[in-house]
Amino acid sequence: MSSSAIPITSYPRRPTRAEEDADSVDAVRSQIGLRYRTRRLNRRNILYGLLFIASIPVLYFFLFWAPRRDSSVYVITPTVKVQDYPTKLMPQTEEGRLVFIGDIHGCNVEFAQLLEEVQFVPSRDRLILVGDFISKGPDSIAVMEIAMKNNAMCVRGNHENTLLRRYAKKHGQKFDNDLESGDFNPEEEGFIHILADEKKIIKKATQEQLKFIDSCPMILRMPEKIFGEDHGEVSVCHAGLMWNVPTLEDQDSAVLLYIRTLLPPDNSTASPTRDGILWKEVWNDYQETLSPSERRTVIYGHDAKTGLAIKEFSKGLDSRCYKGDYLTAMVVKRNGFGGWEHDLVSVKCQIHDPKLPGYVDGKL
Ligand SMILES: [Mn+2]
């Protein structure tokens, strides 16, 4: 009974609000299907729009920021073995002077003091750094700032070369002066620079400072015989020259940057250690055997252990500033009689080597 009563009492149920909505949506969908699809497309367009907006910073990165970052990488140029010092930059009167300074090693305060001591005037005098002006000491960046402000020229020291090699490696660039070609390879033989800080200097150096380091040739050849006719042509290089290699172009890069002593018994090869006779001893003896026109005089640095070493045909300017001795300038000027005169000017240094008692300052 009750089952038959259901159809009688069950009137068509009023659709729920949700069913009504669904119906109307269906109705709309069927009636204006095209419009509905258009709306869906619009939504997708909005999504694309949002994606586009989101991609702007990404596009900006690849188009502008990344390339700009890339162009901030200095590109190292080929190493210059021998550069002729320009004749027009030689002092023309007794006023102008050539000021050679060796192995500053980041000792910026002493460097500034020394320039003051010699009363250096950039418009009148010429500053020539004999390599290793960076590394080890308190502020190599400041040293470069002073050097560049005074239009310094330079020759490359082992620390400048190490910096350039590290920089090239870091940025995937070629480096043509890695010293692997010669028989004498001191960088492999235990001349490890525990206190060197080329890595930190690379991080701090500006493009102009990197360019300055990169501009240093291995040898600077002076256009005039500034130590007199009988002393021959004058070359500036960081460590020294091999007496038995007649042309500057044939001098080995590793020798130019690292030489200190020669291997017995014939002293014809550079020693990878400090054993053997000092290269300058053999060099000076050999120059005596040559005619004055064949002779050569070298201005160099690098050998702090020997210290200031002024000989007839070799002028060693490394006077151990980093270790607290002196920073020395060789000042060369015309004497008014067609010749030249030379002065040594030094300033006292503080002890910058943390291994030594009396060490004064922190690192860069
Ligand atoms: Mn050196």
Short mmCIF file of C-alpha atoms and ligand atoms in Angstrom, two decimals:
data_model
loop_
_atom_site.label_atom_id
_atom_site.label_comp_id
_atom_site.label_asym_id
_atom_site.label_seq_id
_atom_site.Cartn_x
_atom_site.Cartn_y
_atom_site.Cartn_z
CA MET A 1 0.00 0.00 0.00
CA SER A 2 2.45 2.37 1.05
CA SER A 3 4.45 1.73 -2.10
CA SER A 4 1.55 2.80 -4.30
CA ALA A 5 1.05 5.86 -2.18
CA ILE A 6 4.42 7.22 -3.06
CA PRO A 7 3.73 8.25 -6.65
CA ILE A 8 0.54 9.97 -5.50
CA THR A 9 2.15 11.97 -2.78
CA SER A 10 5.45 12.60 -4.54
CA TYR A 11 4.99 15.72 -6.53
CA PRO A 12 7.87 16.69 -8.80
CA ARG A 13 10.44 17.87 -6.37
CA ARG A 14 11.57 21.46 -6.55
CA PRO A 15 15.13 21.41 -7.76
CA THR A 16 17.71 22.42 -5.19
CA ARG A 17 19.58 25.66 -5.65
CA ALA A 18 22.65 23.73 -6.78
CA GLU A 19 20.64 21.75 -9.33
CA GLU A 20 19.06 24.96 -10.57
CA ASP A 21 22.44 26.54 -10.96
CA ALA A 22 23.82 23.50 -12.73
CA ASP A 23 20.84 23.50 -15.08
CA SER A 24 21.20 27.14 -15.84
CA VAL A 25 24.92 26.69 -16.44
CA ASP A 26 24.16 23.80 -18.75
CA ALA A 27 21.55 25.89 -20.47
CA VAL A 28 23.88 28.75 -20.91
CA ARG A 29 26.59 26.37 -22.02
CA SER A 30 24.37 24.88 -24.69
CA GLN A 31 22.80 28.16 -25.75
CA ILE A 32 25.85 30.35 -25.88
CA GLY A 33 28.54 27.71 -26.08
CA LEU A 34 30.71 29.91 -28.24
CA ARG A 35 30.72 32.73 -25.72
CA TYR A 36 31.51 30.28 -22.96
CA ARG A 37 34.50 28.96 -24.91
CA THR A 38 35.67 32.49 -25.50
CA ARG A 39 35.59 33.10 -21.79
CA ARG A 40 37.75 30.02 -21.24
CA LEU A 41 40.19 31.27 -23.83
CA ASN A 42 40.35 34.61 -22.09
CA ARG A 43 41.26 32.88 -18.88
CA ARG A 44 44.06 31.11 -20.68
CA ASN A 45 45.19 34.42 -22.13
CA ILE A 46 45.34 35.86 -18.65
CA LEU A 47 47.47 32.92 -17.61
CA TYR A 48 49.76 33.55 -20.57
CA GLY A 49 49.86 37.18 -19.63
CA LEU A 50 50.88 36.35 -16.10
CA LEU A 51 53.54 33.98 -17.40
CA PHE A 52 54.82 36.73 -19.67
CA ILE A 53 55.01 39.18 -16.78
CA ALA A 54 56.81 36.57 -14.70
CA SER A 55 59.26 36.01 -17.55
CA ILE A 56 60.28 39.71 -17.70
CA PRO A 57 62.88 39.45 -14.92
CA VAL A 58 64.12 36.18 -16.45
CA LEU A 59 64.42 37.81 -19.88
CA TYR A 60 66.05 40.85 -18.31
CA PHE A 61 68.64 38.58 -16.66
CA PHE A 62 69.62 36.88 -19.91
CA LEU A 63 69.44 39.97 -22.12
CA PHE A 64 70.96 42.63 -19.91
CA TRP A 65 72.28 41.56 -16.52
CA ALA A 66 74.10 38.38 -17.52
CA PRO A 67 75.87 39.95 -20.54
CA ARG A 68 76.84 42.96 -18.44
CA ARG A 69 78.27 40.65 -15.83
CA ASP A 70 80.12 38.87 -18.59
CA SER A 71 81.64 42.06 -19.97
CA SER A 72 82.98 42.81 -16.50
CA VAL A 73 85.38 39.92 -16.99
CA TYR A 74 88.68 41.41 -18.10
CA VAL A 75 90.21 39.52 -21.02
CA ILE A 76 93.91 38.87 -20.55
CA THR A 77 96.09 39.87 -23.50
CA PRO A 78 99.14 37.97 -24.82
CA THR A 79 102.27 38.38 -22.68
CA VAL A 80 104.81 40.88 -24.00
CA LYS A 81 108.34 39.48 -23.61
CA VAL A 82 110.33 42.61 -24.44
CA GLN A 83 108.93 46.13 -24.51
CA ASP A 84 110.98 49.13 -25.55
CA TYR A 85 110.68 51.97 -23.11
CA PRO A 86 109.45 54.91 -25.23
CA THR A 87 112.25 57.38 -26.02
CA LYS A 88 109.80 60.25 -25.66
CA LEU A 89 109.24 59.26 -22.02
CA MET A 90 112.93 59.59 -21.15
CA PRO A 91 113.80 62.68 -19.11
CA GLN A 92 114.80 65.41 -21.53
CA THR A 93 116.23 67.87 -19.02
CA GLU A 94 118.09 67.59 -15.71
CA GLU A 95 114.77 68.09 -14.00
CA GLY A 96 113.02 64.90 -14.99
CA ARG A 97 113.95 61.60 -13.37
CA LEU A 98 113.43 57.87 -13.78
CA VAL A 99 112.40 56.29 -10.48
CA PHE A 100 112.79 52.50 -10.27
CA ILE A 101 111.17 50.72 -7.31
CA GLY A 102 111.27 46.99 -6.71
CA ASP A 103 109.17 44.51 -4.71
CA ILE A 104 106.65 46.79 -2.99
CA HIS A 105 104.60 43.69 -2.10
CA GLY A 106 101.44 45.55 -1.12
CA CYS A 107 103.25 47.87 1.32
CA ASN A 108 101.16 50.90 0.33
CA VAL A 109 102.14 53.16 3.22
CA GLU A 110 105.88 52.81 2.59
CA PHE A 111 105.31 53.18 -1.17
CA ALA A 112 103.52 56.50 -0.64
CA GLN A 113 106.23 57.62 1.81
CA LEU A 114 108.98 56.75 -0.68
CA LEU A 115 107.32 58.77 -3.46
CA GLU A 116 107.09 61.68 -1.05
CA GLU A 117 110.71 61.20 -0.02
CA VAL A 118 111.94 61.43 -3.64
CA GLN A 119 109.45 64.29 -4.23
CA PHE A 120 107.94 62.44 -7.14
CA VAL A 121 106.02 64.64 -9.60
CA PRO A 122 104.09 62.67 -12.25
CA SER A 123 104.31 65.42 -14.87
CA ARG A 124 108.11 65.56 -14.52
CA ASP A 125 109.26 62.12 -13.33
CA ARG A 126 108.67 58.54 -14.51
CA LEU A 127 107.88 55.69 -12.16
CA ILE A 128 108.94 52.16 -13.13
CA LEU A 129 107.97 49.23 -10.89
CA VAL A 130 110.32 46.27 -11.06
CA GLY A 131 107.66 43.60 -10.39
CA ASP A 132 106.05 42.08 -7.27
CA PHE A 133 104.30 45.29 -6.36
CA ILE A 134 101.33 43.18 -5.26
CA SER A 135 100.78 40.30 -2.81
CA LYS A 136 101.84 39.45 0.74
CA GLY A 137 101.69 42.96 2.23
CA PRO A 138 98.78 44.93 3.74
CA ASP A 139 97.11 46.57 0.71
CA SER A 140 97.99 45.62 -2.86
CA ILE A 141 94.92 47.44 -4.20
CA ALA A 142 96.11 50.70 -2.64
CA VAL A 143 99.57 50.13 -4.15
CA MET A 144 97.99 49.88 -7.60
CA GLU A 145 95.91 52.99 -7.00
CA ILE A 146 99.06 54.95 -6.12
CA ALA A 147 100.98 53.46 -9.05
CA MET A 148 98.26 54.23 -11.60
CA LYS A 149 97.65 57.72 -10.26
CA ASN A 150 101.35 58.36 -10.92
CA ASN A 151 101.28 56.83 -14.45
CA ALA A 152 103.66 54.07 -13.42
CA MET A 153 105.12 51.60 -15.87
CA CYS A 154 105.97 48.11 -14.71
CA VAL A 155 107.61 44.80 -15.44
CA ARG A 156 105.90 41.61 -14.42
CA GLY A 157 106.94 39.84 -11.23
CA ASN A 158 106.19 36.25 -10.27
CA HIS A 159 103.24 37.41 -8.16
CA GLU A 160 101.69 39.44 -11.00
CA ASN A 161 102.16 36.44 -13.27
CA THR A 162 100.56 34.11 -10.72
CA LEU A 163 97.62 36.49 -10.40
CA LEU A 164 97.11 36.61 -14.17
CA ARG A 165 97.38 32.81 -14.43
CA ARG A 166 94.84 32.29 -11.64
CA TYR A 167 92.51 34.89 -13.14
CA ALA A 168 92.69 33.25 -16.58
CA LYS A 169 91.94 29.85 -15.08
CA LYS A 170 89.01 31.21 -13.05
CA HIS A 171 87.38 32.73 -16.15
CA GLY A 172 88.20 29.96 -18.60
CA GLN A 173 90.66 32.11 -20.52
CA LYS A 174 93.87 31.03 -22.19
CA PHE A 175 97.12 32.00 -20.49
CA ASP A 176 100.31 32.01 -22.54
CA ASN A 177 102.83 32.40 -19.71
CA ASP A 178 102.23 29.37 -17.50
CA LEU A 179 105.96 28.55 -17.50
CA GLU A 180 105.34 24.89 -18.30
CA SER A 181 107.43 24.91 -21.46
CA GLY A 182 110.92 25.57 -20.07
CA ASP A 183 113.30 23.19 -18.27
CA PHE A 184 113.26 25.45 -15.22
CA ASN A 185 109.80 25.46 -13.63
CA PRO A 186 110.07 26.85 -10.12
CA GLU A 187 106.32 27.01 -9.60
CA GLU A 188 106.39 23.21 -9.63
CA GLU A 189 109.56 22.93 -7.61
CA GLY A 190 108.49 24.14 -4.22
CA PHE A 191 108.55 27.93 -4.48
CA ILE A 192 105.16 27.89 -2.77
CA HIS A 193 103.83 31.28 -1.74
CA ILE A 194 102.05 30.47 1.48
CA LEU A 195 101.48 34.12 2.31
CA ALA A 196 100.60 35.24 -1.19
CA ASP A 197 97.08 36.58 -1.61
CA GLU A 198 96.51 36.75 -5.36
CA LYS A 199 93.07 35.16 -4.94
CA LYS A 200 91.87 37.99 -2.69
CA ILE A 201 93.41 40.62 -4.94
CA ILE A 202 91.57 39.13 -7.96
CA LYS A 203 88.27 39.54 -6.10
CA LYS A 204 88.97 43.17 -5.19
CA ALA A 205 90.77 44.45 -8.29
CA THR A 206 88.96 46.69 -10.77
CA GLN A 207 89.16 46.10 -14.52
CA GLU A 208 91.62 48.99 -14.78
CA GLN A 209 93.84 47.46 -12.11
CA LEU A 210 93.78 44.07 -13.86
CA LYS A 211 94.61 45.86 -17.10
CA PHE A 212 97.54 47.56 -15.38
CA ILE A 213 98.95 44.24 -14.16
CA ASP A 214 98.35 42.72 -17.59
CA SER A 215 100.21 45.62 -19.22
CA CYS A 216 103.51 44.75 -17.49
CA PRO A 217 105.97 43.22 -19.99
CA MET A 218 108.51 40.62 -18.90
CA ILE A 219 111.40 42.91 -19.86
CA LEU A 220 111.56 46.67 -20.33
CA ARG A 221 114.46 47.74 -22.56
CA MET A 222 115.71 51.26 -21.89
CA PRO A 223 116.50 53.38 -24.98
CA GLU A 224 119.59 54.99 -23.44
CA LYS A 225 122.68 53.66 -21.67
CA ILE A 226 121.77 55.21 -18.33
CA PHE A 227 124.71 53.58 -16.49
CA GLY A 228 127.23 54.83 -19.05
CA GLU A 229 128.44 53.65 -22.47
CA ASP A 230 130.74 51.00 -20.94
CA HIS A 231 127.80 49.43 -19.09
CA GLY A 232 125.86 48.72 -22.25
CA GLU A 233 122.16 48.48 -22.85
CA VAL A 234 119.93 48.58 -19.77
CA SER A 235 117.18 46.01 -19.21
CA VAL A 236 114.62 45.96 -16.43
CA CYS A 237 113.18 42.60 -15.38
CA HIS A 238 111.90 41.12 -12.12
CA ALA A 239 114.27 38.28 -11.18
CA GLY A 240 117.23 38.36 -13.56
CA LEU A 241 118.72 37.17 -16.84
CA MET A 242 120.73 34.15 -17.96
CA TRP A 243 124.28 35.29 -18.81
CA ASN A 244 124.57 32.70 -21.62
CA VAL A 245 121.41 33.72 -23.52
CA PRO A 246 122.49 36.55 -25.83
CA THR A 247 119.12 38.01 -26.88
CA LEU A 248 116.42 39.30 -24.53
CA GLU A 249 113.71 37.66 -26.66
CA ASP A 250 115.25 34.22 -26.01
CA GLN A 251 115.31 34.59 -22.22
CA ASP A 252 113.09 32.00 -20.54
CA SER A 253 109.96 33.37 -18.83
CA ALA A 254 110.52 31.28 -15.69
CA VAL A 255 114.06 32.67 -15.43
CA LEU A 256 112.81 36.25 -15.80
CA LEU A 257 110.33 35.73 -12.97
CA TYR A 258 112.15 33.40 -10.57
CA ILE A 259 115.90 33.05 -11.07
CA ARG A 260 118.15 33.35 -8.01
CA THR A 261 120.96 30.86 -8.41
CA LEU A 262 122.64 28.75 -11.10
CA LEU A 263 123.30 25.01 -11.19
CA PRO A 264 126.88 23.75 -10.88
CA PRO A 265 129.25 22.90 -12.40
CA ASP A 266 128.98 25.15 -15.47
CA ASN A 267 126.33 27.64 -14.21
CA SER A 268 124.52 27.47 -17.51
CA THR A 269 121.10 26.54 -16.08
CA ALA A 270 118.90 28.19 -13.47
CA SER A 271 118.60 26.30 -10.18
CA PRO A 272 115.12 25.43 -8.94
CA THR A 273 116.31 25.91 -5.34
CA ARG A 274 118.54 28.46 -3.61
CA ASP A 275 121.52 26.14 -4.01
CA GLY A 276 124.31 27.20 -6.35
CA ILE A 277 125.99 30.50 -7.14
CA LEU A 278 123.90 33.70 -7.38
CA TRP A 279 123.11 34.50 -11.04
CA LYS A 280 124.35 38.10 -10.62
CA GLU A 281 127.86 36.90 -9.65
CA VAL A 282 128.24 34.99 -12.90
CA TRP A 283 126.47 37.78 -14.81
CA ASN A 284 128.88 40.48 -13.62
CA ASP A 285 131.97 38.33 -14.27
CA TYR A 286 130.70 37.57 -17.75
CA GLN A 287 129.97 41.24 -18.63
CA GLU A 288 133.62 42.07 -17.83
CA THR A 289 134.71 39.68 -20.57
CA LEU A 290 132.57 41.45 -23.19
CA SER A 291 133.35 44.59 -25.16
CA PRO A 292 131.47 47.64 -23.75
CA SER A 293 129.04 47.66 -26.69
CA GLU A 294 128.07 44.04 -26.06
CA ARG A 295 127.48 44.51 -22.36
CA ARG A 296 124.15 44.69 -20.61
CA THR A 297 123.16 46.04 -17.20
CA VAL A 298 120.07 44.71 -15.42
CA ILE A 299 117.77 46.44 -12.96
CA TYR A 300 115.90 43.76 -11.02
CA GLY A 301 114.30 42.80 -7.69
CA HIS A 302 112.94 39.47 -6.40
CA ASP A 303 115.83 38.48 -4.14
CA ALA A 304 114.84 39.75 -0.70
CA LYS A 305 117.25 37.36 0.99
CA THR A 306 120.25 38.98 -0.69
CA GLY A 307 118.73 42.43 -0.15
CA LEU A 308 119.85 45.64 -1.87
CA ALA A 309 122.60 44.50 -4.26
CA ILE A 310 124.14 47.24 -6.40
CA LYS A 311 126.91 45.88 -8.64
CA GLU A 312 128.49 47.16 -11.86
CA PHE A 313 126.18 45.34 -14.25
CA SER A 314 123.28 44.37 -11.98
CA LYS A 315 121.18 46.57 -9.71
CA GLY A 316 119.15 44.51 -7.25
CA LEU A 317 116.50 46.72 -5.64
CA ASP A 318 114.63 44.32 -3.35
CA SER A 319 115.53 45.62 0.08
CA ARG A 320 113.05 43.45 2.06
CA CYS A 321 110.34 46.00 2.83
CA TYR A 322 107.80 43.27 3.55
CA LYS A 323 110.09 41.87 6.22
CA GLY A 324 110.60 45.26 7.86
CA ASP A 325 113.83 46.52 6.27
CA TYR A 326 113.57 49.20 3.58
CA LEU A 327 111.75 50.14 0.41
CA THR A 328 114.26 51.52 -2.06
CA ALA A 329 114.05 53.72 -5.15
CA MET A 330 116.83 54.08 -7.68
CA VAL A 331 116.56 57.63 -8.99
CA VAL A 332 118.24 58.28 -12.33
CA LYS A 333 118.66 61.71 -13.91
CA ARG A 334 120.77 63.53 -16.50
CA ASN A 335 123.87 65.18 -15.05
CA GLY A 336 124.31 68.03 -17.54
CA PHE A 337 127.48 66.54 -19.06
CA GLY A 338 125.74 64.12 -21.43
CA GLY A 339 125.73 61.41 -18.79
CA TRP A 340 123.50 60.24 -16.00
CA GLU A 341 123.64 60.18 -12.22
CA HIS A 342 122.05 57.72 -9.86
CA ASP A 343 120.77 57.96 -6.31
CA LEU A 344 119.35 55.42 -3.94
CA VAL A 345 116.56 56.66 -1.68
CA SER A 346 115.05 54.40 0.98
CA VAL A 347 112.32 54.56 3.57
CA LYS A 348 112.14 52.33 6.64
CA CYS A 349 109.41 49.68 6.53
CA GLN A 350 107.28 48.17 9.24
CA ILE A 351 107.32 44.40 9.67
CA HIS A 352 104.49 43.03 7.52
CA ASP A 353 105.52 39.38 7.60
CA PRO A 354 103.35 37.67 10.27
CA LYS A 355 106.04 35.03 10.76
CA LEU A 356 108.45 37.63 12.14
CA PRO A 357 108.51 39.07 15.65
CA GLY A 358 107.29 42.67 15.64
CA TYR A 359 104.65 41.99 12.97
CA VAL A 360 102.41 45.05 12.83
CA ASP A 361 99.35 44.72 10.66
CA GLY A 362 96.55 42.50 9.48
CA LYS A 363 96.05 41.12 6.01
CA LEU A 364 94.14 42.67 3.12
MN MN B 1 109.57 37.96 -6.80
#
